[in-house]
Amino acid sequence: MNKKLMMALTAFLLTFTAQGQTMRSLWIAMPDSLFPYLDRNAKTIMADGVGEGIATGNRLSGQSRIDTLTADYLKATLSEASYIEMKRIANPQGDSILAVVTTFCGPEQESKLDFYDLSWHLLAGDVCAEASTVRPDTMSEDHYIELQQKIEPKIRFYHLSPVDTLLYSSFSLPMLSEADKRQVRAILQEKRYDLGDLFLKEVK
């Protein structure tokens, strides 16, 4: 067989296989290197236990489970300190891609957004989706600026919508006292993004 034809056929078969993957199979195929405390067997047990509240032990001596699994969305508790959300979205430039949000649960939640292809090759890592603030009508400009300056360091919390391609971004406030948090929350405004737009902005 012609070498070029063989290469084209191989590329087609790889693409076809990836496109035919379900969220379950994508989850199980996720490289162990991303979360070393979950091997393929543990991820399979988690997938088999969806809807039954079944958790499996992980290498951190904790419990992991899949909380939600649909045709294009997955949410899983990785450990007591972290969870993951995955969303499969269309890519206007080609094959479908995966948006993966990993959230770490410290004093306040902190999230990381990455994009992968369906073979788990990283396309864009640690993507920033800016959060937002807004000044209430009854608040002075000086007080608003004062509260904005309290949002340091700027730590963001993301969450994905299970039903569409939206990502929501807001600020976490781990360094503030409870009194300061109450004041600053008065100016916080959750900001939403379309995942496809975020990805295209990163790969331009």
PDB file of C-alpha atoms in Angstrom:
ATOM      1  CA  MET A   1       0.000   0.000   0.000  1.00  0.00           C
ATOM      2  CA  ASN A   2       1.196   3.529  -0.799  1.00  0.00           C
ATOM      3  CA  LYS A   3       2.984   5.003   2.245  1.00  0.00           C
ATOM      4  CA  LYS A   4       1.047   8.289   2.118  1.00  0.00           C
ATOM      5  CA  LEU A   5      -2.237   6.409   1.837  1.00  0.00           C
ATOM      6  CA  MET A   6      -1.297   4.260   4.834  1.00  0.00           C
ATOM      7  CA  MET A   7      -0.478   7.352   6.908  1.00  0.00           C
ATOM      8  CA  ALA A   8      -3.756   9.012   5.927  1.00  0.00           C
ATOM      9  CA  LEU A   9      -5.723   5.865   6.788  1.00  0.00           C
ATOM     10  CA  THR A  10      -3.992   5.586  10.170  1.00  0.00           C
ATOM     11  CA  ALA A  11      -4.763   9.224  10.987  1.00  0.00           C
ATOM     12  CA  PHE A  12      -8.407   8.713   9.987  1.00  0.00           C
ATOM     13  CA  LEU A  13      -8.765   5.621  12.159  1.00  0.00           C
ATOM     14  CA  LEU A  14      -7.238   7.389  15.159  1.00  0.00           C
ATOM     15  CA  THR A  15      -9.601  10.331  14.700  1.00  0.00           C
ATOM     16  CA  PHE A  16     -12.611   8.044  14.230  1.00  0.00           C
ATOM     17  CA  THR A  17     -11.739   6.085  17.358  1.00  0.00           C
ATOM     18  CA  ALA A  18     -11.316   9.235  19.445  1.00  0.00           C
ATOM     19  CA  GLN A  19     -14.560  10.762  18.194  1.00  0.00           C
ATOM     20  CA  GLY A  20     -16.428   7.564  19.083  1.00  0.00           C
ATOM     21  CA  GLN A  21     -15.304   7.648  22.703  1.00  0.00           C
ATOM     22  CA  THR A  22     -17.854   8.171  25.457  1.00  0.00           C
ATOM     23  CA  MET A  23     -17.216  10.272  28.546  1.00  0.00           C
ATOM     24  CA  ARG A  24     -16.869   7.004  30.445  1.00  0.00           C
ATOM     25  CA  SER A  25     -14.154   5.717  28.141  1.00  0.00           C
ATOM     26  CA  LEU A  26     -12.406   9.103  28.081  1.00  0.00           C
ATOM     27  CA  TRP A  27     -12.348   9.089  31.876  1.00  0.00           C
ATOM     28  CA  ILE A  28     -10.887   5.582  32.042  1.00  0.00           C
ATOM     29  CA  ALA A  29      -8.314   6.444  29.350  1.00  0.00           C
ATOM     30  CA  MET A  30      -7.159   9.555  31.231  1.00  0.00           C
ATOM     31  CA  PRO A  31      -3.393   9.166  31.807  1.00  0.00           C
ATOM     32  CA  ASP A  32      -2.439   8.077  35.320  1.00  0.00           C
ATOM     33  CA  SER A  33       0.204  10.820  35.274  1.00  0.00           C
ATOM     34  CA  LEU A  34      -2.496  13.489  35.657  1.00  0.00           C
ATOM     35  CA  PHE A  35      -3.673  12.064  38.980  1.00  0.00           C
ATOM     36  CA  PRO A  36      -1.148   9.402  40.069  1.00  0.00           C
ATOM     37  CA  TYR A  37      -3.276   8.265  42.999  1.00  0.00           C
ATOM     38  CA  LEU A  38      -5.949   6.922  40.595  1.00  0.00           C
ATOM     39  CA  ASP A  39      -4.963   4.050  38.303  1.00  0.00           C
ATOM     40  CA  ARG A  40      -7.020   2.650  35.423  1.00  0.00           C
ATOM     41  CA  ASN A  41      -8.617  -0.021  37.615  1.00  0.00           C
ATOM     42  CA  ALA A  42      -9.771   2.569  40.171  1.00  0.00           C
ATOM     43  CA  LYS A  43     -11.217   4.779  37.432  1.00  0.00           C
ATOM     44  CA  THR A  44     -13.083   1.790  35.982  1.00  0.00           C
ATOM     45  CA  ILE A  45     -14.582   0.912  39.382  1.00  0.00           C
ATOM     46  CA  MET A  46     -15.651   4.547  39.799  1.00  0.00           C
ATOM     47  CA  ALA A  47     -17.320   4.537  36.365  1.00  0.00           C
ATOM     48  CA  ASP A  48     -19.119   1.261  37.114  1.00  0.00           C
ATOM     49  CA  GLY A  49     -20.418   2.696  40.389  1.00  0.00           C
ATOM     50  CA  VAL A  50     -22.095   5.806  38.953  1.00  0.00           C
ATOM     51  CA  GLY A  51     -25.597   6.248  40.338  1.00  0.00           C
ATOM     52  CA  GLU A  52     -25.005   3.806  43.185  1.00  0.00           C
ATOM     53  CA  GLY A  53     -22.835   6.025  45.373  1.00  0.00           C
ATOM     54  CA  ILE A  54     -19.949   3.572  45.062  1.00  0.00           C
ATOM     55  CA  ALA A  55     -16.530   4.966  45.939  1.00  0.00           C
ATOM     56  CA  THR A  56     -13.146   3.317  45.594  1.00  0.00           C
ATOM     57  CA  GLY A  57      -9.958   3.654  47.570  1.00  0.00           C
ATOM     58  CA  ASN A  58      -7.163   5.771  46.120  1.00  0.00           C
ATOM     59  CA  ARG A  59      -3.418   5.811  46.694  1.00  0.00           C
ATOM     60  CA  LEU A  60      -3.805   8.641  49.198  1.00  0.00           C
ATOM     61  CA  SER A  61      -5.722   6.261  51.487  1.00  0.00           C
ATOM     62  CA  GLY A  62      -8.878   8.223  50.730  1.00  0.00           C
ATOM     63  CA  GLN A  63     -12.044   7.643  48.722  1.00  0.00           C
ATOM     64  CA  SER A  64     -12.812   8.689  45.138  1.00  0.00           C
ATOM     65  CA  ARG A  65     -16.090   8.539  43.229  1.00  0.00           C
ATOM     66  CA  ILE A  66     -17.857   9.862  40.138  1.00  0.00           C
ATOM     67  CA  ASP A  67     -20.687  12.162  41.189  1.00  0.00           C
ATOM     68  CA  THR A  68     -22.194  12.962  37.766  1.00  0.00           C
ATOM     69  CA  LEU A  69     -21.780  11.330  34.353  1.00  0.00           C
ATOM     70  CA  THR A  70     -23.678  12.353  31.199  1.00  0.00           C
ATOM     71  CA  ALA A  71     -23.029  12.125  27.470  1.00  0.00           C
ATOM     72  CA  ASP A  72     -20.696  15.144  27.543  1.00  0.00           C
ATOM     73  CA  TYR A  73     -20.017  15.977  31.213  1.00  0.00           C
ATOM     74  CA  LEU A  74     -18.347  14.302  34.179  1.00  0.00           C
ATOM     75  CA  LYS A  75     -17.766  15.402  37.752  1.00  0.00           C
ATOM     76  CA  ALA A  76     -15.685  13.288  40.111  1.00  0.00           C
ATOM     77  CA  THR A  77     -14.482  13.626  43.679  1.00  0.00           C
ATOM     78  CA  LEU A  78     -10.780  12.766  43.519  1.00  0.00           C
ATOM     79  CA  SER A  79     -10.028  13.088  47.229  1.00  0.00           C
ATOM     80  CA  GLU A  80     -11.153  15.050  50.259  1.00  0.00           C
ATOM     81  CA  ALA A  81      -9.065  17.931  48.931  1.00  0.00           C
ATOM     82  CA  SER A  82      -9.918  18.022  45.221  1.00  0.00           C
ATOM     83  CA  TYR A  83     -12.437  17.271  42.491  1.00  0.00           C
ATOM     84  CA  ILE A  84     -12.514  17.376  38.708  1.00  0.00           C
ATOM     85  CA  GLU A  85     -15.038  18.424  36.063  1.00  0.00           C
ATOM     86  CA  MET A  86     -14.760  17.392  32.403  1.00  0.00           C
ATOM     87  CA  LYS A  87     -16.798  18.789  29.514  1.00  0.00           C
ATOM     88  CA  ARG A  88     -16.630  17.605  25.909  1.00  0.00           C
ATOM     89  CA  ILE A  89     -17.181  20.486  23.493  1.00  0.00           C
ATOM     90  CA  ALA A  90     -17.190  20.997  19.745  1.00  0.00           C
ATOM     91  CA  ASN A  91     -14.098  22.592  18.258  1.00  0.00           C
ATOM     92  CA  PRO A  92     -14.824  24.893  15.293  1.00  0.00           C
ATOM     93  CA  GLN A  93     -11.299  24.148  14.054  1.00  0.00           C
ATOM     94  CA  GLY A  94     -11.636  20.374  14.025  1.00  0.00           C
ATOM     95  CA  ASP A  95     -12.287  17.455  16.370  1.00  0.00           C
ATOM     96  CA  SER A  96     -14.041  17.692  19.718  1.00  0.00           C
ATOM     97  CA  ILE A  97     -11.954  18.728  22.712  1.00  0.00           C
ATOM     98  CA  LEU A  98     -12.088  18.269  26.476  1.00  0.00           C
ATOM     99  CA  ALA A  99     -12.242  21.122  28.948  1.00  0.00           C
ATOM    100  CA  VAL A 100     -10.953  19.934  32.320  1.00  0.00           C
ATOM    101  CA  VAL A 101     -11.364  21.942  35.525  1.00  0.00           C
ATOM    102  CA  THR A 102      -9.482  20.706  38.580  1.00  0.00           C
ATOM    103  CA  THR A 103     -10.491  22.337  41.861  1.00  0.00           C
ATOM    104  CA  PHE A 104      -8.454  22.204  45.057  1.00  0.00           C
ATOM    105  CA  CYS A 105     -10.394  22.613  48.299  1.00  0.00           C
ATOM    106  CA  GLY A 106      -8.226  24.497  50.776  1.00  0.00           C
ATOM    107  CA  PRO A 107      -9.424  27.282  53.034  1.00  0.00           C
ATOM    108  CA  GLU A 108     -11.066  28.529  49.811  1.00  0.00           C
ATOM    109  CA  GLN A 109     -11.484  26.745  46.490  1.00  0.00           C
ATOM    110  CA  GLU A 110      -8.885  27.284  43.748  1.00  0.00           C
ATOM    111  CA  SER A 111      -9.295  25.989  40.195  1.00  0.00           C
ATOM    112  CA  LYS A 112      -7.188  25.210  37.141  1.00  0.00           C
ATOM    113  CA  LEU A 113      -8.497  24.983  33.549  1.00  0.00           C
ATOM    114  CA  ASP A 114      -6.843  22.864  30.846  1.00  0.00           C
ATOM    115  CA  PHE A 115      -7.880  21.817  27.343  1.00  0.00           C
ATOM    116  CA  TYR A 116      -7.044  18.399  25.851  1.00  0.00           C
ATOM    117  CA  ASP A 117      -7.778  16.575  22.632  1.00  0.00           C
ATOM    118  CA  LEU A 118      -9.651  13.270  22.881  1.00  0.00           C
ATOM    119  CA  SER A 119      -6.370  11.363  23.079  1.00  0.00           C
ATOM    120  CA  TRP A 120      -5.399  13.353  26.169  1.00  0.00           C
ATOM    121  CA  HIS A 121      -2.756  15.488  24.490  1.00  0.00           C
ATOM    122  CA  LEU A 122      -2.578  18.896  26.181  1.00  0.00           C
ATOM    123  CA  LEU A 123      -3.728  21.678  23.840  1.00  0.00           C
ATOM    124  CA  ALA A 124      -3.751  24.623  26.272  1.00  0.00           C
ATOM    125  CA  GLY A 125      -2.749  24.516  29.933  1.00  0.00           C
ATOM    126  CA  ASP A 126      -3.577  26.626  32.973  1.00  0.00           C
ATOM    127  CA  VAL A 127      -5.943  28.852  31.000  1.00  0.00           C
ATOM    128  CA  CYS A 128      -6.994  32.004  32.855  1.00  0.00           C
ATOM    129  CA  ALA A 129     -10.666  33.011  32.906  1.00  0.00           C
ATOM    130  CA  GLU A 130     -10.770  36.357  34.674  1.00  0.00           C
ATOM    131  CA  ALA A 131     -13.273  36.874  37.477  1.00  0.00           C
ATOM    132  CA  SER A 132     -15.136  40.144  37.909  1.00  0.00           C
ATOM    133  CA  THR A 133     -16.256  42.774  40.399  1.00  0.00           C
ATOM    134  CA  VAL A 134     -19.006  45.387  40.221  1.00  0.00           C
ATOM    135  CA  ARG A 135     -19.656  48.517  42.284  1.00  0.00           C
ATOM    136  CA  PRO A 136     -23.116  48.616  43.905  1.00  0.00           C
ATOM    137  CA  ASP A 137     -25.025  51.865  43.320  1.00  0.00           C
ATOM    138  CA  THR A 138     -24.947  52.647  47.032  1.00  0.00           C
ATOM    139  CA  MET A 139     -21.161  52.227  47.370  1.00  0.00           C
ATOM    140  CA  SER A 140     -18.700  55.087  46.955  1.00  0.00           C
ATOM    141  CA  GLU A 141     -15.963  54.804  44.344  1.00  0.00           C
ATOM    142  CA  ASP A 142     -13.271  55.118  47.018  1.00  0.00           C
ATOM    143  CA  HIS A 143     -14.712  52.269  49.084  1.00  0.00           C
ATOM    144  CA  TYR A 144     -15.091  50.142  45.948  1.00  0.00           C
ATOM    145  CA  ILE A 145     -11.408  50.633  45.063  1.00  0.00           C
ATOM    146  CA  GLU A 146     -10.434  49.851  48.650  1.00  0.00           C
ATOM    147  CA  LEU A 147     -12.329  46.547  48.511  1.00  0.00           C
ATOM    148  CA  GLN A 148     -10.865  45.672  45.102  1.00  0.00           C
ATOM    149  CA  GLN A 149      -7.383  46.073  46.536  1.00  0.00           C
ATOM    150  CA  LYS A 150      -8.176  43.477  49.190  1.00  0.00           C
ATOM    151  CA  ILE A 151      -8.516  40.791  46.491  1.00  0.00           C
ATOM    152  CA  GLU A 152      -4.873  39.741  46.644  1.00  0.00           C
ATOM    153  CA  PRO A 153      -3.583  37.333  45.605  1.00  0.00           C
ATOM    154  CA  LYS A 154      -6.106  36.899  42.774  1.00  0.00           C
ATOM    155  CA  ILE A 155      -7.196  33.273  43.135  1.00  0.00           C
ATOM    156  CA  ARG A 156      -9.991  32.020  40.899  1.00  0.00           C
ATOM    157  CA  PHE A 157     -12.636  29.362  41.360  1.00  0.00           C
ATOM    158  CA  TYR A 158     -14.214  27.849  38.237  1.00  0.00           C
ATOM    159  CA  HIS A 159     -17.155  25.557  37.732  1.00  0.00           C
ATOM    160  CA  LEU A 160     -18.640  24.078  34.571  1.00  0.00           C
ATOM    161  CA  SER A 161     -22.270  23.830  33.566  1.00  0.00           C
ATOM    162  CA  PRO A 162     -23.431  20.221  33.066  1.00  0.00           C
ATOM    163  CA  VAL A 163     -26.041  21.289  30.480  1.00  0.00           C
ATOM    164  CA  ASP A 164     -24.206  23.715  28.171  1.00  0.00           C
ATOM    165  CA  THR A 165     -20.692  24.910  27.308  1.00  0.00           C
ATOM    166  CA  LEU A 166     -20.423  27.655  29.925  1.00  0.00           C
ATOM    167  CA  LEU A 167     -17.680  28.119  32.507  1.00  0.00           C
ATOM    168  CA  TYR A 168     -18.280  30.334  35.549  1.00  0.00           C
ATOM    169  CA  SER A 169     -15.423  32.210  37.210  1.00  0.00           C
ATOM    170  CA  SER A 170     -15.310  33.951  40.587  1.00  0.00           C
ATOM    171  CA  PHE A 171     -12.671  35.068  43.070  1.00  0.00           C
ATOM    172  CA  SER A 172     -11.668  33.039  46.120  1.00  0.00           C
ATOM    173  CA  LEU A 173     -10.618  34.937  49.232  1.00  0.00           C
ATOM    174  CA  PRO A 174      -8.329  32.665  51.281  1.00  0.00           C
ATOM    175  CA  MET A 175      -6.223  35.417  52.831  1.00  0.00           C
ATOM    176  CA  LEU A 176      -9.010  37.588  54.227  1.00  0.00           C
ATOM    177  CA  SER A 177     -10.636  37.600  57.638  1.00  0.00           C
ATOM    178  CA  GLU A 178     -14.311  36.685  57.821  1.00  0.00           C
ATOM    179  CA  ALA A 179     -15.179  40.357  58.324  1.00  0.00           C
ATOM    180  CA  ASP A 180     -13.251  41.382  55.206  1.00  0.00           C
ATOM    181  CA  LYS A 181     -14.765  38.517  53.213  1.00  0.00           C
ATOM    182  CA  ARG A 182     -18.277  39.743  54.003  1.00  0.00           C
ATOM    183  CA  GLN A 183     -17.382  43.210  52.715  1.00  0.00           C
ATOM    184  CA  VAL A 184     -15.569  42.048  49.582  1.00  0.00           C
ATOM    185  CA  ARG A 185     -18.323  39.612  48.609  1.00  0.00           C
ATOM    186  CA  ALA A 186     -20.576  42.635  48.148  1.00  0.00           C
ATOM    187  CA  ILE A 187     -18.603  43.552  45.008  1.00  0.00           C
ATOM    188  CA  LEU A 188     -17.924  40.077  43.592  1.00  0.00           C
ATOM    189  CA  GLN A 189     -19.723  39.154  40.403  1.00  0.00           C
ATOM    190  CA  GLU A 190     -19.555  35.708  38.866  1.00  0.00           C
ATOM    191  CA  LYS A 191     -18.417  35.948  35.250  1.00  0.00           C
ATOM    192  CA  ARG A 192     -19.356  33.412  32.610  1.00  0.00           C
ATOM    193  CA  TYR A 193     -17.486  32.296  29.512  1.00  0.00           C
ATOM    194  CA  ASP A 194     -18.189  30.047  26.550  1.00  0.00           C
ATOM    195  CA  LEU A 195     -15.598  27.260  26.621  1.00  0.00           C
ATOM    196  CA  GLY A 196     -15.196  27.287  22.845  1.00  0.00           C
ATOM    197  CA  ASP A 197     -14.385  31.002  22.869  1.00  0.00           C
ATOM    198  CA  LEU A 198     -11.855  30.527  25.680  1.00  0.00           C
ATOM    199  CA  PHE A 199     -10.116  27.759  23.756  1.00  0.00           C
ATOM    200  CA  LEU A 200      -9.971  29.684  20.473  1.00  0.00           C
ATOM    201  CA  LYS A 201      -8.486  32.673  22.297  1.00  0.00           C
ATOM    202  CA  GLU A 202      -5.708  30.449  23.672  1.00  0.00           C
ATOM    203  CA  VAL A 203      -4.737  28.786  20.383  1.00  0.00           C
ATOM    204  CA  LYS A 204      -4.753  31.867  18.131  1.00  0.00           C
TER     205      LYS A 204
END
